[in-house]
Coordinates of C-alpha atoms in Angstrom, one line a residue:
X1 CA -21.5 11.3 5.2
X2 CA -22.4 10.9 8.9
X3 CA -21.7 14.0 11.1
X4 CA -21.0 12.4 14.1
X5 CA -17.5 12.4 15.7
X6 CA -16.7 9.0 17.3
X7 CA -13.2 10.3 19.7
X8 CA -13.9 8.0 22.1
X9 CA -14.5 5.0 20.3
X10 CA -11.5 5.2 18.1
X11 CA -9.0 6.0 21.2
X12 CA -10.6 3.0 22.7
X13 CA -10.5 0.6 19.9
X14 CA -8.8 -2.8 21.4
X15 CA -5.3 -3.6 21.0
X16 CA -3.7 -5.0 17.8
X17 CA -0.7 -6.2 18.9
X18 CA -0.3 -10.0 18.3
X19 CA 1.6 -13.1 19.7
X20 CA 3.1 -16.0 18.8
X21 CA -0.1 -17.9 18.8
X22 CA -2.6 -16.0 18.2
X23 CA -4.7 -12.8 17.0
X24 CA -4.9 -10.2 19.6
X25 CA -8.8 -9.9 19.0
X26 CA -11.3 -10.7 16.0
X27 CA -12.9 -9.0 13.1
X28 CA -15.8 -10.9 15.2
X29 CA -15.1 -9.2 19.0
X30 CA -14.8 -5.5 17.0
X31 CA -18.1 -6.3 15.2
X32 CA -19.5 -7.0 18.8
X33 CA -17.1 -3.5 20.3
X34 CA -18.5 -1.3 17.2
X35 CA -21.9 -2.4 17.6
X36 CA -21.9 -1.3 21.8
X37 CA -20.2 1.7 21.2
X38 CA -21.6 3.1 17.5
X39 CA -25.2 4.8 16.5
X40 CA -27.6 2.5 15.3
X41 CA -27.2 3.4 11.7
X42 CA -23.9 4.0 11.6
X43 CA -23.3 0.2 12.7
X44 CA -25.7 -0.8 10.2
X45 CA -23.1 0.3 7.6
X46 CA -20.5 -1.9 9.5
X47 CA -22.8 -4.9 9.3
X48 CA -23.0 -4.5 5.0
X49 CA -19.1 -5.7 5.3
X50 CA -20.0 -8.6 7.1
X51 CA -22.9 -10.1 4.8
X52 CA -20.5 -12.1 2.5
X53 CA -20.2 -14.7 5.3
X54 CA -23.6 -15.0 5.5
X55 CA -23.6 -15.9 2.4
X56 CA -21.4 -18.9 2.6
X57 CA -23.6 -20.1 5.9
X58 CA -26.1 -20.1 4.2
X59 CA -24.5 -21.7 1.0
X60 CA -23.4 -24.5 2.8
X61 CA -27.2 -25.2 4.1
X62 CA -28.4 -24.9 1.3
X63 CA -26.3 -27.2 -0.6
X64 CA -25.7 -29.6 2.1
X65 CA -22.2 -29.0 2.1
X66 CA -20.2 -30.0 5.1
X67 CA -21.0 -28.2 8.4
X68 CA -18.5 -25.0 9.6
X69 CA -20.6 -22.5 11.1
X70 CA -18.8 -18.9 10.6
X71 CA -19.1 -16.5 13.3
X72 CA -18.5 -13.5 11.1
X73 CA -21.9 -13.2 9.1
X74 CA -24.5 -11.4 11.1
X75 CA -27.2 -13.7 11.2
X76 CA -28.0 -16.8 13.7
X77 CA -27.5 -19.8 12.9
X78 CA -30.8 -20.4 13.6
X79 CA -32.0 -17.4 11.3
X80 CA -30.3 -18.9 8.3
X81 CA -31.4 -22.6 9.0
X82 CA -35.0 -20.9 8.6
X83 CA -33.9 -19.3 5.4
X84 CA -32.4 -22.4 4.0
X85 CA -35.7 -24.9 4.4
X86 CA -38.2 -23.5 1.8
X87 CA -41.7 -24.4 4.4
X88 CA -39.4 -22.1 7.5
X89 CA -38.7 -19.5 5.2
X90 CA -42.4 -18.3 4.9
X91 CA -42.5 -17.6 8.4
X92 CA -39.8 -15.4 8.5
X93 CA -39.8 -11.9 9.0
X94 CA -38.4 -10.5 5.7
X95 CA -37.9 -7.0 6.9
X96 CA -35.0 -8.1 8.9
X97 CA -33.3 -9.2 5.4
X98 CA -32.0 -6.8 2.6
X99 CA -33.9 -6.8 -0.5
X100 CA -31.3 -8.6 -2.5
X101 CA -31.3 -11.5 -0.3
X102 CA -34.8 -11.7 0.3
X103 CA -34.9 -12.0 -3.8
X104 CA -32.8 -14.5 -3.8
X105 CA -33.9 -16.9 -1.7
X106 CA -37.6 -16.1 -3.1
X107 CA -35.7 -17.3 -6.3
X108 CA -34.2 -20.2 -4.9
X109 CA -36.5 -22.0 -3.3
X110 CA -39.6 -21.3 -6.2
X111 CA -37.6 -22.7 -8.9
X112 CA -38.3 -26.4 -9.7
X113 CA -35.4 -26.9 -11.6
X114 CA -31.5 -27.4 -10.6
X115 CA -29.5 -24.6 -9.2
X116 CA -26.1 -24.7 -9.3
X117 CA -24.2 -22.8 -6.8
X118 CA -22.0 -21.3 -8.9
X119 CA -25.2 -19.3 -10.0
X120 CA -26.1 -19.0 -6.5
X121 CA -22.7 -17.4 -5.9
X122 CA -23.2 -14.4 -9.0
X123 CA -26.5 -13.8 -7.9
X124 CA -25.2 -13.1 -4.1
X125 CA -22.5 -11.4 -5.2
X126 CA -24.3 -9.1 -8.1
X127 CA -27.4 -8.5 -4.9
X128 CA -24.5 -7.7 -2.3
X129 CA -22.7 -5.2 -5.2
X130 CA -25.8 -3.1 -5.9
X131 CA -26.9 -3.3 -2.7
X132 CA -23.9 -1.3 -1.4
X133 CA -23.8 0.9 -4.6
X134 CA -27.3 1.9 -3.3
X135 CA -26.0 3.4 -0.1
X136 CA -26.3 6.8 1.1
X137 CA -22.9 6.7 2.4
X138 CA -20.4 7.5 -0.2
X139 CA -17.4 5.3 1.4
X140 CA -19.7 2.4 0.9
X141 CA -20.2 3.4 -2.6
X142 CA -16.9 3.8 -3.3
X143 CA -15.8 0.2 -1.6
X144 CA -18.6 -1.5 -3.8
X145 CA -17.6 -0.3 -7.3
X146 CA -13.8 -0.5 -6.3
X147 CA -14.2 -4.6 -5.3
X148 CA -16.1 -5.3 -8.3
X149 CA -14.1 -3.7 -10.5
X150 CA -10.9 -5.7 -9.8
X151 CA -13.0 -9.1 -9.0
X152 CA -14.4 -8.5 -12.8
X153 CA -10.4 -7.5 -13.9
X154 CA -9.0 -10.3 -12.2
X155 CA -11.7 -12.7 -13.6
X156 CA -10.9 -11.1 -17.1
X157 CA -7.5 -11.7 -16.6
X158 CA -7.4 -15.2 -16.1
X159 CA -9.7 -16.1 -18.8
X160 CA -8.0 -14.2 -21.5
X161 CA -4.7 -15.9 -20.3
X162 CA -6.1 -19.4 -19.8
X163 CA -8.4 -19.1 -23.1
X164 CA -11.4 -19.6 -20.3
X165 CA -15.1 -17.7 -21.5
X166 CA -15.3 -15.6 -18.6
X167 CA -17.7 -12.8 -20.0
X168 CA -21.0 -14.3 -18.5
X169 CA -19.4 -14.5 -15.0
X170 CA -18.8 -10.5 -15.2
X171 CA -20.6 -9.1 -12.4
X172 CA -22.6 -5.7 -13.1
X173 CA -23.5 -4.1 -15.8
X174 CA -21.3 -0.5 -16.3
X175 CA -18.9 0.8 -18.1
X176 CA -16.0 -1.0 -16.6
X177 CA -17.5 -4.9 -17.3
X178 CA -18.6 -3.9 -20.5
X179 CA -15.1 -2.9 -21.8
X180 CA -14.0 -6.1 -20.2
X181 CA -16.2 -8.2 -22.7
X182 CA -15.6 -6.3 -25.7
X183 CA -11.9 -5.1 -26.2
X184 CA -8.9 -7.2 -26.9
X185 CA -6.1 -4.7 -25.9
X186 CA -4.1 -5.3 -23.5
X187 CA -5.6 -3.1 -21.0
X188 CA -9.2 -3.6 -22.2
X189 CA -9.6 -0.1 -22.8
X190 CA -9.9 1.1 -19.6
X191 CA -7.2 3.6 -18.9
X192 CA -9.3 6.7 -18.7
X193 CA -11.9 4.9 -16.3
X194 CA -9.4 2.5 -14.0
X195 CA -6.2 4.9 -13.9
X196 CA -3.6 2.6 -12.5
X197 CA -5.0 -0.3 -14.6
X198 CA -1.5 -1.2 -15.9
X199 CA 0.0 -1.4 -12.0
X200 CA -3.2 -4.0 -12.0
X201 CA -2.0 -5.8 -14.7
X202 CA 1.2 -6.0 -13.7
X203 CA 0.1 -7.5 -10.3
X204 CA -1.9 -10.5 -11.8
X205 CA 1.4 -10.7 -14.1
X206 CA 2.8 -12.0 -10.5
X207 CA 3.8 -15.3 -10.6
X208 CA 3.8 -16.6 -6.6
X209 CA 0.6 -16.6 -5.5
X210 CA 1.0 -15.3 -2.0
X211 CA 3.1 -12.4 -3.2
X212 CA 0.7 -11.7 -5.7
X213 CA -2.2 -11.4 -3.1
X214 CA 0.1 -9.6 -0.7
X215 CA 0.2 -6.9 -4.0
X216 CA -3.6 -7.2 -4.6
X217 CA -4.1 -6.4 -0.8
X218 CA -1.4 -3.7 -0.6
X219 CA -3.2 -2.0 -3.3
X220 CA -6.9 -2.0 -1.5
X221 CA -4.9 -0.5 1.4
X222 CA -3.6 2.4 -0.7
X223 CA -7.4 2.4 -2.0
X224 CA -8.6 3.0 1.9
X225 CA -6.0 5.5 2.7
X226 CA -7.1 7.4 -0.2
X227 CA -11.2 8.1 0.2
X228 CA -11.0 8.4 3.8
X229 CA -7.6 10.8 3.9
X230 CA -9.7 14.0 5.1
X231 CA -12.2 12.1 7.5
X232 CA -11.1 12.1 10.8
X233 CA -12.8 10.2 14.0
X234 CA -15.7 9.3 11.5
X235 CA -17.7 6.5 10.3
X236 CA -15.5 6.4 7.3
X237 CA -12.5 6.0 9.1
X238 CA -13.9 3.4 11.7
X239 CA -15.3 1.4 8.7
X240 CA -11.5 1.4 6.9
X241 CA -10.4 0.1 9.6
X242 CA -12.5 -2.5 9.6
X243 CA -11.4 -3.5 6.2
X244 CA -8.0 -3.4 7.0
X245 CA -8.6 -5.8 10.2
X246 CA -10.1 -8.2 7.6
X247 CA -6.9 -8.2 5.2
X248 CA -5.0 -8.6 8.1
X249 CA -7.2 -11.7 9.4
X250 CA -6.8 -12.7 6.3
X251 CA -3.0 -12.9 6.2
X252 CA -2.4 -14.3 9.8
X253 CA -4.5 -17.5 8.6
X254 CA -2.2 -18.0 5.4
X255 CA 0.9 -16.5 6.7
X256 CA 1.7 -15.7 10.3
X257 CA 4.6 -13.7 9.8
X258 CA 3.2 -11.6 7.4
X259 CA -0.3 -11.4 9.4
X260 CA 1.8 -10.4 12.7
X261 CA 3.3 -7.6 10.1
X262 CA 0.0 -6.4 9.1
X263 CA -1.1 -5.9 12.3
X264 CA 1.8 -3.8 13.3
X265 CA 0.9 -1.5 10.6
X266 CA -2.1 -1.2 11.5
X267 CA -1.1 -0.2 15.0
X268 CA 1.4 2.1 13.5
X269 CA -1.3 3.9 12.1
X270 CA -3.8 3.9 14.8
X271 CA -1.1 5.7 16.7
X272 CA 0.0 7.8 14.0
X273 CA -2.5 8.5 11.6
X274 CA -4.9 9.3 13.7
X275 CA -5.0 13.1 14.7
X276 CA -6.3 13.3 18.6
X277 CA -7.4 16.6 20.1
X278 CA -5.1 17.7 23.1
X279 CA -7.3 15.9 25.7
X280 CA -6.6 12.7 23.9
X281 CA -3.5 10.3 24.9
X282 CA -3.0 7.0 22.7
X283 CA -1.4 3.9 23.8
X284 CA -1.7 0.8 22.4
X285 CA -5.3 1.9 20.9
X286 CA -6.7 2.7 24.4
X287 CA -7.2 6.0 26.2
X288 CA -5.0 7.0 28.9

């Protein structure tokens, strides 16, 4: 865990308060805040988060799918059009690239065959997973193996109760997804290593949808609040936060109300979870 105190930052983080028509700011302008205001390798952490998007860009080049450019991966456009053409991507600089997607794309473009994308997808994902499980930062760590645990539950889920073969789409290769292949009980086994895996269970068990997700997101909040409860102005805390802004994204696009709720909370807590030294005055997430 980083040592360095970020005060400033957080009591300056933009306001969250949203209107009628739109989001107040972006999980795109705090990427762009975070990286003027945050050491170098601390934003690097920040950036991991941000990779999935990259991911579908460069998806969608790759399998000439119809054109929306996302703003929140980290790479240019032009950058991934490079990646995507297989004579372009042996001039780029692969040291600007994780490992996992420089293997990838090495991968991709050598074999002569067909590549689906739904194999392109699991071998993103599994890079993206270990990748993060590799970090030196424990948070990040803890994120990783907590987001592939439920994806693989979830999965697990809906192939035992549509009768789907799901066991090949398991992503990893731990204690967790190997349970998930092999028992039949309702649980899979895993109470001793997923503690609240009945509350899980109970959650796919949902029937609407949206209130099902709302559950699933409510959970990953509880899930944030827990590993970062004793870090205070810290890396940790910054990078929860950005997690939260993205469930909260998230919700305003499939339900305004309950995205303009979201955000609220997540004022609420800015302004009251956060414990600010004497010299420190909070309103609406800037410094007086």
């Amino acid at each position: 865990m980083s040592n360095r105190k970020y005060y400033y930052l957080i009591a300056g983080l933009p306001d969250i308060i949203p209107d009628d028509k739109k989001l107040s700011f972006s999980s795109v302008q705090l990427r762009n805040y975070l990286q003027e205001n945050l050491h170098p390798s601390d934003f690097e952490l920040v950036e991991l988060f941000y990779l999935p998007w990259d991911h579908e860009n460069l998806l969608k080049l790759l399998y000439k799918e119809q054109f929306e450019w996302d703003e929140r991966g980290n790479y240019s456009l032009e950058l991934i059009e490079q990646l995507a053409d297989r004579k372009q991507f042996e001039m780029v600089d692969l040291e600007l690239l994780p490992e996992y997607l420089v293997r990838f794309l090495e991968y991709y473009h050598d074999d002569e065959e067909d590549f689906p994308r739904s194999k392109a997808v699991q071998l993103l994902t599994e890079g993206w997973y270990s990748h993060l499980l590799s970090s030196g930062n424990e948070f990040v760590r803890e994120y990783a193996a907590y987001k592939r645990n439920m994806a693989n539950i979830m999965l697990a889920l809906n192939g035992r109760k549509h009768d789907i073969p799901y066991e090949e789409s398991l992503v990893g290769d731990d204690e967790v997804s190997s349970a998930l292949k092999k028992s039949r009980s309702r649980d899979f086994g895993l109470s001793n290593e997923i503690n609240d895996i009945e509350n899980i269970i109970q959650i796919f068990e949902i029937e609407d949808i949206l209130d099902r997700e709302l559950r699933l997101d409510t959970h990953f909040w509880h899930f944030l609040d827990d590993i970062t409860f004793f870090n205070y102005f810290s890396i940790e805390r910054i990078l929860a936060f950005v997690q939260k802004l993205f469930i909260a994204e998230r919700w305003y696009n499939l339900d305004k109300e309950k995205g303009q709720l979201i955000f609220k909370r997540l004022l609420d807590e800015l302004q009251s979870k956060f414990e600010f030294p004497e010299e420190f005055a909070i309103t609406y997430g800037k410094r007086k």
